[in-house]
Amino acid sequence: MREISFQQALDEAVAEEMRRDPRVILMATDFTGDPVKEFGPSRVRFTPISEAVVTGMGLGAAGCGFRPIVNWRMVTFSFVAMDQVVNQASKIRYMFGGQADFPVTYRCTTGGGIGLAAQHSQSPYSMWMHVAGLKIVLPSTPADAKGLLKSAIRDDNPVVSFECSRLMTATGPVPDGDHLVPIGVAEVKRTGTDVTIVGLAYYVAEALAVAEELAREGISIEVVDPRTLVPMDADTLRASVRKTGRVVIVDEAPATCSAAAEIAALLAEDPETFRALRAPVRRVCAAPVPVPYSPSLERAALPGREDITAAVHEVLKQSV
Amino acid sequence: MALSTTGMAQMLRTMILIREFDERAIRLRVAGKIYGAVHPYVGQEAVAVGVCANLTRSDRVTSTHRGHGHCIAKGADVRRMMAELFGRVDGYCKGKGGSMHIADFAVGMLGANGIVGGGLPIACGAALAAQLEGKGDVTVCFFGDGAAAEGEFHEALNITSAWKLPIVFVCENNQYAANNTVAVQHPGVDIAAHAGAYHMPGVIVDGNDVLAVHAATEEAVARARRGDGPSLLECKTYRWHFHAMRNTPPPDTRPPEEIASWKARDPIARFERDVRERGVLSAPEIRAIRERVSADLDEAVAFAEASPFPDAKDLLVDMYA
């Protein structure tokens, strides 16, 4: 199978969906590649730096039959459009009694680890998860990035596509043709029997690397990638933990009210999963600080492989 | 295009319907039949009606928290509006929205909005859709003087002018944002003055003169349909009642002489005089319109009362497509 980068996979998804459906339009301050060349300036809009109005325009055009893709570029900038996301996009379908659909896709990069400091190194997945009414995808591989973004564009609801900065240059196999990954379906990326590691975005590959190292110590790790945060595939997560009895959740957002916290709750409140647990649920998350700039501090703020490895050893030690 | 006799009669009827709808809404709220907040549009009827008389069904509008007038003027059904205020399943939003979230996409009414300024970006998106569709449809964005202090207002004027989108911004300057006067909120009293900075026409209109509103909108709509871009109309008007009520109407803190002077400029009384003097309608014909409106609202209330409350089992319905 051909190998392409995460960024190329995302660009392919957009281009293919634009060819497939003339109602798909783009709005952003800038684009990778040259979509104007193929799709023309009426469908590809360079916007002023006006996140609030552009976010709402995506919603309004969606309510009038188009399928806009609004790229905030960085999740940081989406906060300027908080009203349009929280008060409008997430609520508009429900509060109007379902009389119209709003098929808009909001895209942005997330995460730290590349020296962009506090404002540009955020992973606020759970802030948007908390707002009922959005769907949220968070891919970890080029194939999932392409397949999930295509599904997001075809979905008839507002979907937020969180795209991890650190993964943009990562390469991986991506099937040819119309490759779709369904929204709301987690994937077991590696099977194992001793400990489940639930990784998000960048931390799926990190979990896989840790699993490989620990296999040499005779520890069998299962790695599960939720891929979609809303709706969360709790069944797949629970099935894995029922099998292994131990779970470490790795997320580069701070732990408080995080996606990791939600996953921990979904596991712990399910009676069958609770009974299968042999050790406390463990989270490995970022320190509760704005992500600092200096490499030594940034490394200390974000989870590293050694943190994941230590957590695995701890849950094994704590096992009943 | 001159207004036809039928057109003017229809406009008068719609203005009366809007006023009587909201006067009833206040009474029904006091009586406990309506559950949430009510923001009456009384006094501002000439704006919604003068503007919407220029629109076709496929043109679109966005509205505000004070949205009943815009809904009615764009052609929404008062029975389903009333049922929504009553929180019933036959309401426009099946009882999920209430007064501040009434929408009727079938007639191009893209929703009231509980956030001041929140509807402006959505209207811009509808205008983008109209430009891409290329059928000559326009979008009208209603908002108040308060919204002109929001960032979304300035972003909206900027982007729609840069892209020449077919949109008409209609500022209903009713002199107060909640309880703050225009003078407290803005450096100048004219919201239309912002238009110049965004390279679009800015027109100040007597918002209590439905024919003046109609004429100014006609020009702005024609400009939008031609592809020449947005306009900003500022309709100077006044709300007769409080900003909002819950259980009982709150005490009015505005100067009584100010309220009286605006009531003396009642847009409906003025238009009634106009149509009588032009021979469009006689006094008995106007009385007949009022009786008909009253009967229609009786029917709307009966419709709302007869509609069941939503079943709790439907709580999660309509969350996702």
XYZ file of C-alpha atoms in Angstrom:
641
model
C 0.000 0.000 0.000
C 1.249 3.510 -0.758
C 2.505 5.621 2.149
C 1.624 9.305 2.446
C 1.818 11.882 5.190
C -0.962 12.829 7.574
C -1.143 16.262 5.925
C -1.314 14.746 2.411
C -4.049 12.405 3.588
C -6.105 15.328 4.888
C -5.590 17.270 1.650
C -6.672 14.239 -0.374
C -9.821 13.907 1.703
C -10.833 17.497 1.021
C -10.016 17.367 -2.697
C -11.899 14.099 -3.198
C -14.973 15.329 -1.376
C -14.931 18.579 -3.355
C -14.826 16.601 -6.603
C -17.584 14.362 -5.376
C -19.983 17.080 -4.208
C -20.130 20.621 -5.648
C -21.805 21.819 -2.447
C -18.554 21.361 -0.522
C -16.861 24.753 -0.108
C -13.767 25.856 1.782
C -13.181 28.849 4.032
C -9.853 29.637 5.678
C -7.186 32.287 5.876
C -4.829 29.954 4.023
C -4.700 26.497 2.488
C -2.175 23.745 1.971
C -1.635 23.151 -1.733
C -3.546 25.197 -4.262
C -7.214 24.250 -4.078
C -8.191 27.426 -5.945
C -6.500 26.072 -9.062
C -8.782 23.048 -9.263
C -11.947 24.322 -7.602
C -11.978 28.042 -8.320
C -12.265 31.106 -6.108
C -16.010 30.894 -5.529
C -15.712 27.521 -3.748
C -12.368 28.229 -2.114
C -12.567 31.368 -0.019
C -9.627 33.145 1.525
C -11.238 34.817 4.518
C -10.287 37.822 6.578
C -9.016 36.914 10.052
C -12.559 36.921 11.412
C -13.083 33.610 13.151
C -16.488 34.441 14.618
C -18.148 35.475 11.390
C -16.478 32.755 9.337
C -17.526 30.071 11.821
C -21.099 31.329 11.714
C -21.019 31.647 7.942
C -20.139 27.990 7.679
C -23.155 27.220 9.810
C -25.465 29.548 7.887
C -24.374 28.257 4.485
C -24.785 24.703 5.788
C -28.357 25.509 6.807
C -28.946 26.683 3.240
C -27.798 23.487 1.539
C -24.020 23.787 1.290
C -21.384 21.658 3.000
C -18.769 24.161 4.157
C -15.398 23.230 5.562
C -14.168 25.981 7.846
C -10.517 25.629 8.756
C -9.629 27.545 11.903
C -6.049 26.373 11.262
C -5.257 26.168 14.992
C -7.733 25.327 17.726
C -6.393 28.399 19.469
C -8.233 30.596 16.996
C -11.521 28.796 17.454
C -11.814 30.356 20.890
C -12.385 33.699 19.189
C -15.478 32.079 17.668
C -16.769 30.609 20.922
C -20.272 32.093 20.524
C -20.740 30.571 17.102
C -19.537 27.138 18.214
C -21.106 26.905 21.656
C -24.274 28.998 21.356
C -25.020 28.433 17.700
C -23.458 25.411 15.944
C -23.895 22.906 18.733
C -27.479 23.907 19.521
C -29.016 25.097 16.292
C -30.459 21.829 15.054
C -31.965 20.777 18.364
C -33.324 24.148 19.439
C -35.064 24.549 16.076
C -36.711 21.148 16.499
C -34.668 19.408 13.815
C -36.210 21.369 10.948
C -32.894 21.755 9.105
C -29.515 20.028 8.938
C -26.197 21.826 9.341
C -23.497 19.814 7.581
C -20.503 21.954 8.420
C -17.000 20.680 9.188
C -14.672 22.673 11.434
C -11.006 21.751 11.175
C -8.016 22.741 13.279
C -4.672 21.553 14.491
C -4.170 20.686 18.152
C -1.471 19.746 20.565
C 1.980 20.747 21.664
C 5.440 19.330 21.324
C 6.655 21.556 18.521
C 7.846 24.619 20.426
C 4.875 26.875 19.779
C 4.310 27.695 23.458
C 1.168 28.193 25.483
C -1.422 29.635 23.121
C -0.542 27.428 20.159
C -0.087 24.128 21.983
C -3.584 23.350 23.210
C -5.642 20.161 23.207
C -9.048 21.313 24.427
C -10.929 18.284 23.118
C -13.050 18.015 26.193
C -14.225 21.623 26.049
C -16.013 20.806 22.802
C -17.000 17.305 23.954
C -18.796 18.928 26.861
C -20.989 21.004 24.548
C -23.755 18.667 23.468
C -24.450 18.760 19.754
C -21.061 18.534 18.062
C -19.414 15.423 16.673
C -15.672 15.273 17.222
C -13.027 13.219 15.448
C -9.370 12.871 16.462
C -7.356 10.683 14.084
C -3.938 9.211 14.841
C -2.822 7.840 11.476
C -2.847 9.150 7.887
C -5.419 6.531 6.896
C -7.739 7.461 9.760
C -7.177 11.155 9.085
C -8.334 10.779 5.507
C -11.183 8.411 6.247
C -12.542 10.366 9.199
C -12.329 13.741 7.486
C -14.214 12.393 4.479
C -16.877 11.011 6.809
C -17.009 14.344 8.630
C -17.590 16.242 5.387
C -20.395 13.849 4.429
C -21.985 13.959 7.862
C -25.122 16.097 8.128
C -24.107 17.583 11.507
C -21.479 20.046 12.673
C -18.309 17.982 13.046
C -15.048 19.195 14.553
C -11.945 17.549 13.125
C -9.022 17.863 15.539
C -5.775 17.288 13.663
C -2.646 16.788 15.750
C 0.219 19.139 14.832
C 2.897 16.626 15.728
C 1.397 14.070 13.340
C 1.323 16.255 10.233
C 4.576 14.913 8.834
C 4.015 11.336 10.041
C 3.617 8.895 7.166
C 1.642 5.707 6.905
C -0.222 3.443 4.537
C -3.435 4.872 3.098
C -5.666 2.749 0.869
C -6.316 3.966 -2.653
C -9.803 5.032 -3.655
C -12.729 6.203 -1.604
C -11.355 5.382 1.838
C -13.869 6.129 4.592
C -13.606 5.577 8.326
C -16.957 5.687 10.109
C -17.486 8.298 12.807
C -17.986 6.754 16.236
C -15.943 3.586 15.779
C -12.790 3.012 17.849
C -10.017 0.727 16.661
C -7.795 -1.728 18.474
C -4.400 -0.827 17.034
C -2.566 -3.672 18.744
C -3.966 -6.645 20.585
C -2.661 -7.685 23.965
C -3.740 -9.300 27.201
C -2.126 -7.566 30.208
C -2.832 -3.823 30.005
C -4.967 -1.657 27.731
C -3.448 1.659 26.728
C -6.023 4.105 25.364
C -4.087 6.665 23.346
C -5.314 9.863 21.738
C -3.857 11.267 18.521
C -0.032 11.454 18.803
C -0.111 9.155 21.802
C -1.431 6.193 19.829
C 1.939 5.805 18.085
C 3.695 6.467 21.387
C 1.613 3.757 23.045
C 2.476 1.356 20.231
C 6.179 2.109 20.682
C 5.883 1.515 24.416
C 3.987 -1.714 23.756
C 6.813 -2.923 21.529
C 9.404 -2.211 24.238
C 7.327 -3.853 26.973
C 6.746 -6.935 24.849
C 10.451 -7.612 25.330
C 9.784 -7.689 29.092
C 6.965 -10.116 28.477
C 4.198 -7.555 29.066
C 1.380 -7.779 26.538
C -0.196 -4.400 25.763
C -3.423 -3.738 23.904
C -3.595 -0.296 22.295
C -7.002 1.202 21.608
C -7.593 4.419 19.666
C -11.059 5.957 20.180
C -10.608 7.895 16.878
C -13.916 9.665 17.539
C -14.496 11.488 20.825
C -18.188 12.247 20.180
C -19.893 9.864 19.890
C -17.426 7.790 21.910
C -17.274 4.075 21.093
C -17.505 2.985 24.736
C -18.230 -0.622 23.746
C -14.829 -1.154 22.131
C -13.007 0.549 25.013
C -14.892 -1.475 27.619
C -14.412 -4.743 25.759
C -10.656 -4.216 25.776
C -10.513 -3.374 29.470
C -12.781 -6.297 30.375
C -10.198 -8.479 28.677
C -7.026 -6.984 30.177
C -8.394 -5.783 33.523
C -6.035 -2.785 33.498
C -6.061 0.525 31.680
C -3.745 3.489 31.166
C -5.244 6.466 29.314
C -2.790 8.795 27.596
C -3.806 12.301 26.573
C -1.754 15.456 26.036
C -4.458 17.640 27.569
C -4.288 18.312 31.319
C -6.219 15.691 33.275
C -8.959 17.879 34.765
C -12.257 17.305 32.951
C -10.341 15.874 30.002
C -11.181 13.318 27.337
C -9.120 10.963 29.491
C -11.395 11.743 32.431
C -14.450 10.958 30.328
C -12.963 7.679 29.139
C -12.084 6.735 32.721
C -15.660 7.407 33.783
C -17.148 5.468 30.877
C -15.034 2.476 31.902
C -15.565 2.723 35.655
C -19.311 3.268 35.615
C -20.002 0.203 33.496
C -20.683 -2.629 35.969
C -19.170 -5.380 33.877
C -16.004 -3.382 33.145
C -15.782 -2.343 36.796
C -15.921 -5.971 37.908
C -13.182 -6.864 35.410
C -10.822 -4.156 36.644
C -7.826 -5.566 38.505
C -6.103 -2.235 39.123
C -7.129 1.411 39.475
C -7.813 3.277 36.239
C -4.717 5.316 35.476
C -4.379 8.551 33.464
C -1.186 9.906 31.958
C -1.905 13.500 30.979
C -0.187 16.845 30.578
C 0.793 18.871 33.606
C -1.861 21.464 34.530
C 0.109 24.383 33.106
C 0.035 26.407 29.901
C 2.473 24.518 27.665
C 5.845 26.248 28.099
C 8.225 27.160 25.300
C 11.674 25.911 26.286
C 12.223 22.297 25.109
C 13.227 21.117 28.569
C 10.042 22.522 30.097
C 7.790 21.457 27.234
C 9.048 17.874 27.538
C 8.306 17.994 31.244
C 4.780 19.296 30.659
C 3.672 16.695 28.112
C 3.440 12.934 28.598
C 6.480 10.982 27.421
C 7.093 7.305 26.735
C 8.760 6.929 30.114
C 5.588 8.216 31.807
C 3.480 5.699 29.921
C 5.885 2.879 30.721
C 5.945 3.822 34.381
C 2.160 3.915 34.500
C 1.954 0.442 32.970
C 4.360 -0.917 35.560
C 2.397 0.752 38.325
C -0.965 -0.684 37.334
C 0.661 -4.094 37.088
C 2.108 -3.664 40.557
C -1.177 -2.391 41.979
C -3.120 -5.327 40.538
C -5.331 -7.434 42.747
C -41.950 49.634 -7.771
C -44.981 51.308 -6.257
C -46.850 49.323 -3.640
C -50.180 47.938 -4.789
C -53.396 48.525 -2.888
C -53.429 44.873 -1.913
C -49.801 45.109 -0.870
C -50.506 48.027 1.472
C -53.578 46.377 2.943
C -51.555 43.249 3.538
C -48.818 45.251 5.239
C -51.276 46.931 7.568
C -52.811 43.604 8.433
C -49.367 42.132 9.201
C -48.433 45.091 11.418
C -51.632 44.710 13.401
C -51.111 40.957 13.644
C -47.590 41.440 15.019
C -48.770 43.948 17.619
C -51.732 41.907 18.745
C -49.668 38.715 18.823
C -47.191 40.263 21.239
C -49.832 42.026 23.351
C -51.472 38.627 23.765
C -48.121 36.997 24.462
C -47.636 39.391 27.380
C -51.097 38.595 28.771
C -50.605 34.880 28.270
C -47.237 35.051 30.016
C -48.803 36.818 32.992
C -51.502 34.154 32.976
C -48.834 31.470 33.105
C -49.749 29.938 29.753
C -46.336 30.821 28.352
C -43.389 29.502 30.270
C -40.199 31.387 29.387
C -39.158 34.922 28.526
C -41.063 37.264 26.215
C -39.407 40.181 24.410
C -42.239 42.188 22.867
C -41.785 43.780 19.446
C -44.630 46.241 20.022
C -43.812 49.645 18.539
C -41.321 48.346 15.978
C -43.807 46.719 13.578
C -43.050 49.060 10.659
C -39.495 47.734 10.436
C -40.208 44.018 10.039
C -43.143 44.661 7.737
C -41.569 47.394 5.609
C -38.467 45.274 5.091
C -40.086 41.887 4.498
C -42.619 43.290 2.002
C -39.629 43.455 -0.370
C -38.741 39.794 0.016
C -39.798 36.632 -1.750
C -40.271 33.298 -0.044
C -36.803 32.113 -1.117
C -35.115 35.186 0.369
C -33.928 34.571 3.901
C -33.869 36.480 7.174
C -32.179 36.061 10.521
C -33.664 37.528 13.655
C -32.994 38.363 17.269
C -34.286 37.645 20.767
C -37.083 40.110 19.896
C -38.066 38.032 16.906
C -41.836 37.493 16.777
C -42.328 40.400 14.377
C -39.704 39.132 11.942
C -41.243 35.665 11.960
C -44.722 36.932 11.221
C -43.531 39.389 8.575
C -41.580 36.635 6.787
C -44.689 34.492 6.645
C -44.533 32.194 9.657
C -47.783 30.678 10.912
C -48.957 32.323 14.153
C -50.575 29.088 15.288
C -47.257 27.244 15.283
C -45.524 30.275 16.817
C -48.025 30.377 19.658
C -47.734 26.633 20.153
C -43.970 27.098 20.481
C -44.428 29.803 23.122
C -46.728 27.375 24.931
C -43.975 24.715 24.739
C -46.122 22.287 22.750
C -45.252 19.644 20.155
C -46.953 21.519 17.329
C -44.728 24.526 17.855
C -42.138 25.338 15.231
C -39.430 23.700 17.302
C -41.660 21.010 18.859
C -41.401 22.934 22.106
C -37.615 22.687 22.222
C -36.861 26.312 21.406
C -39.437 28.709 22.793
C -39.727 32.395 21.990
C -36.035 33.072 21.423
C -35.459 30.167 19.037
C -38.388 30.224 16.658
C -37.398 29.405 13.101
C -39.293 28.446 9.969
C -36.807 27.370 7.336
C -39.649 26.647 4.895
C -40.371 30.387 4.615
C -36.722 31.471 4.827
C -36.871 32.463 8.493
C -33.525 31.131 9.735
C -34.171 31.700 13.351
C -34.491 34.055 16.241
C -31.375 34.146 18.380
C -30.830 34.525 22.094
C -27.344 35.970 21.661
C -27.048 39.633 20.719
C -25.130 39.699 17.427
C -25.224 35.917 17.145
C -27.422 35.893 14.072
C -25.171 38.147 11.999
C -22.605 35.489 11.027
C -25.365 33.017 10.199
C -27.005 35.600 7.943
C -23.667 36.129 6.194
C -23.529 32.378 5.556
C -27.007 32.445 4.061
C -25.881 35.316 1.841
C -22.818 33.321 0.793
C -25.135 30.437 -0.093
C -27.305 32.805 -2.149
C -24.285 34.163 -3.973
C -23.097 30.624 -4.790
C -26.601 29.588 -5.891
C -26.724 32.602 -8.191
C -30.524 32.821 -8.269
C -30.678 36.415 -7.101
C -31.910 35.672 -3.591
C -30.992 38.040 -0.795
C -30.627 37.730 2.958
C -31.839 40.282 5.461
C -30.144 40.372 8.832
C -32.163 42.014 11.607
C -30.350 43.162 14.732
C -30.569 45.884 17.344
C -28.429 48.848 18.285
C -26.875 46.699 21.009
C -25.481 44.262 18.446
C -23.607 47.073 16.717
C -21.238 47.056 19.685
C -20.440 43.361 19.172
C -17.391 42.209 17.238
C -19.568 39.968 15.085
C -21.263 43.074 13.642
C -17.991 44.529 12.421
C -16.704 41.218 11.114
C -19.991 40.714 9.269
C -19.967 44.109 7.577
C -16.333 43.705 6.631
C -16.488 40.269 5.044
C -19.784 40.745 3.227
C -18.582 43.988 1.701
C -15.235 42.460 0.698
C -17.094 39.557 -0.964
C -20.032 41.635 -2.259
C -22.535 39.276 -0.685
C -26.267 39.834 -1.269
C -27.275 40.943 2.213
C -29.104 43.841 3.806
C -28.206 44.653 7.401
C -31.221 46.099 9.144
C -30.402 47.728 12.455
C -33.509 48.357 14.521
C -32.292 51.173 16.684
C -34.934 51.115 19.397
C -32.773 53.425 21.525
C -31.969 50.843 24.198
C -29.806 47.760 24.488
C -31.611 46.057 27.329
C -31.721 49.034 29.700
C -28.792 51.063 28.355
C -29.342 53.974 26.024
C -27.585 54.266 22.688
C -25.598 57.190 24.123
C -24.147 54.930 26.808
C -23.158 52.235 24.334
C -21.884 54.116 21.317
C -19.740 57.193 20.617
C -22.378 58.457 18.162
C -26.126 57.999 17.962
C -26.138 56.804 14.329
C -25.315 53.142 13.776
C -25.524 53.725 10.022
C -22.305 55.753 10.284
C -20.367 52.477 10.469
C -21.321 51.697 6.860
C -18.810 54.137 5.408
C -15.872 52.350 6.988
C -17.010 49.162 5.289
C -17.620 50.753 1.881
C -21.353 50.208 1.740
C -24.361 52.542 1.739
C -25.581 53.462 5.206
C -29.094 54.821 5.317
C -31.021 56.229 8.254
C -34.748 55.628 8.032
C -37.728 56.637 10.132
C -38.405 53.175 11.466
C -41.942 54.108 12.438
C -42.856 54.917 8.839
C -43.497 51.624 7.092
C -43.498 53.215 3.637
C -40.115 54.845 4.265
C -38.720 51.537 5.517
C -40.173 49.815 2.474
C -38.626 52.308 0.047
C -35.169 52.217 1.636
C -35.198 48.429 1.732
C -36.303 48.266 -1.885
C -33.159 50.067 -2.935
C -30.885 47.999 -0.691
C -32.465 44.727 -1.848
C -32.120 45.752 -5.498
C -28.453 46.523 -4.917
C -27.938 43.125 -3.291
C -29.796 41.283 -6.074
C -27.693 43.067 -8.699
C -24.573 41.665 -7.038
C -23.357 45.030 -5.819
C -23.082 43.910 -2.209
C -24.470 44.790 1.190
C -26.185 47.866 2.629
C -26.779 48.965 6.180
C -30.188 50.396 7.032
C -30.699 51.947 10.401
C -34.359 52.156 11.325
C -34.897 54.563 14.221
C -37.698 53.209 16.310
C -38.760 52.465 19.867
C -40.033 49.535 21.842
C -43.143 50.399 23.714
C -42.623 47.859 26.451
C -39.875 46.525 28.691
C -36.819 44.713 27.329
C -37.977 41.309 28.551
C -40.398 39.778 30.991
C -40.559 36.567 32.920
C -43.406 36.252 35.398
C -44.529 39.866 35.350
C -43.644 42.908 33.256
C -40.733 44.672 34.959
C -41.038 48.334 35.909
C -40.072 50.660 33.068
C -37.088 52.819 33.946
C -37.258 54.981 30.825
C -38.520 58.580 31.047
C -42.351 58.631 30.796
C -42.265 61.660 28.484
C -39.926 59.772 26.136
C -42.265 56.776 26.037
C -45.241 59.082 25.437
C -43.522 60.930 22.611
C -42.743 57.689 20.790
C -46.240 56.309 21.368
C -47.532 59.454 19.711
C -45.592 58.298 16.656
C -47.342 54.917 16.613
C -46.355 53.246 13.307
C -49.706 51.495 12.983
C -51.854 54.562 13.614
C -49.712 56.441 11.139
C -50.054 53.808 8.436
C -53.784 53.531 9.050
C -54.061 57.265 8.360
C -51.935 56.816 5.251
C -54.034 54.051 3.776
C -57.284 55.868 4.563
C -56.050 59.080 2.987
C -54.847 57.208 -0.092
C -58.217 55.497 -0.343
C -56.632 52.077 0.006
C -58.823 51.071 2.912
C -61.846 52.590 4.594
C -62.284 52.795 8.345
C -64.773 49.873 8.343
C -62.346 47.827 6.277
C -59.601 48.470 8.817
C -61.994 47.466 11.596
C -62.677 44.266 9.699
C -58.939 43.596 9.479
C -58.639 44.047 13.238
C -61.507 41.684 13.863
C -59.983 39.122 11.547
C -56.613 39.399 13.272
C -58.284 38.930 16.621
C -60.081 35.826 15.361
C -56.842 34.462 13.909
C -55.121 34.908 17.248
C -58.021 33.264 19.088
C -57.505 30.349 16.771
C -53.735 30.385 17.355
C -54.224 30.260 21.118
C -56.788 27.466 20.772
C -54.379 25.589 18.525
C -51.595 25.987 21.079
C -53.804 24.933 23.986
C -54.966 21.856 22.112
C -51.448 20.743 21.270
C -49.890 18.306 23.731
C -46.704 18.934 25.677
C -43.755 16.995 24.244
C -43.218 13.532 25.664
C -40.099 13.226 27.818
C -39.148 10.174 25.796
C -38.456 12.534 22.876
C -35.869 14.479 24.854
C -32.963 13.339 22.709
C -34.772 13.437 19.365
C -33.388 16.063 16.918
C -29.925 16.183 18.489
C -28.262 14.812 15.395
C -29.328 14.353 11.784
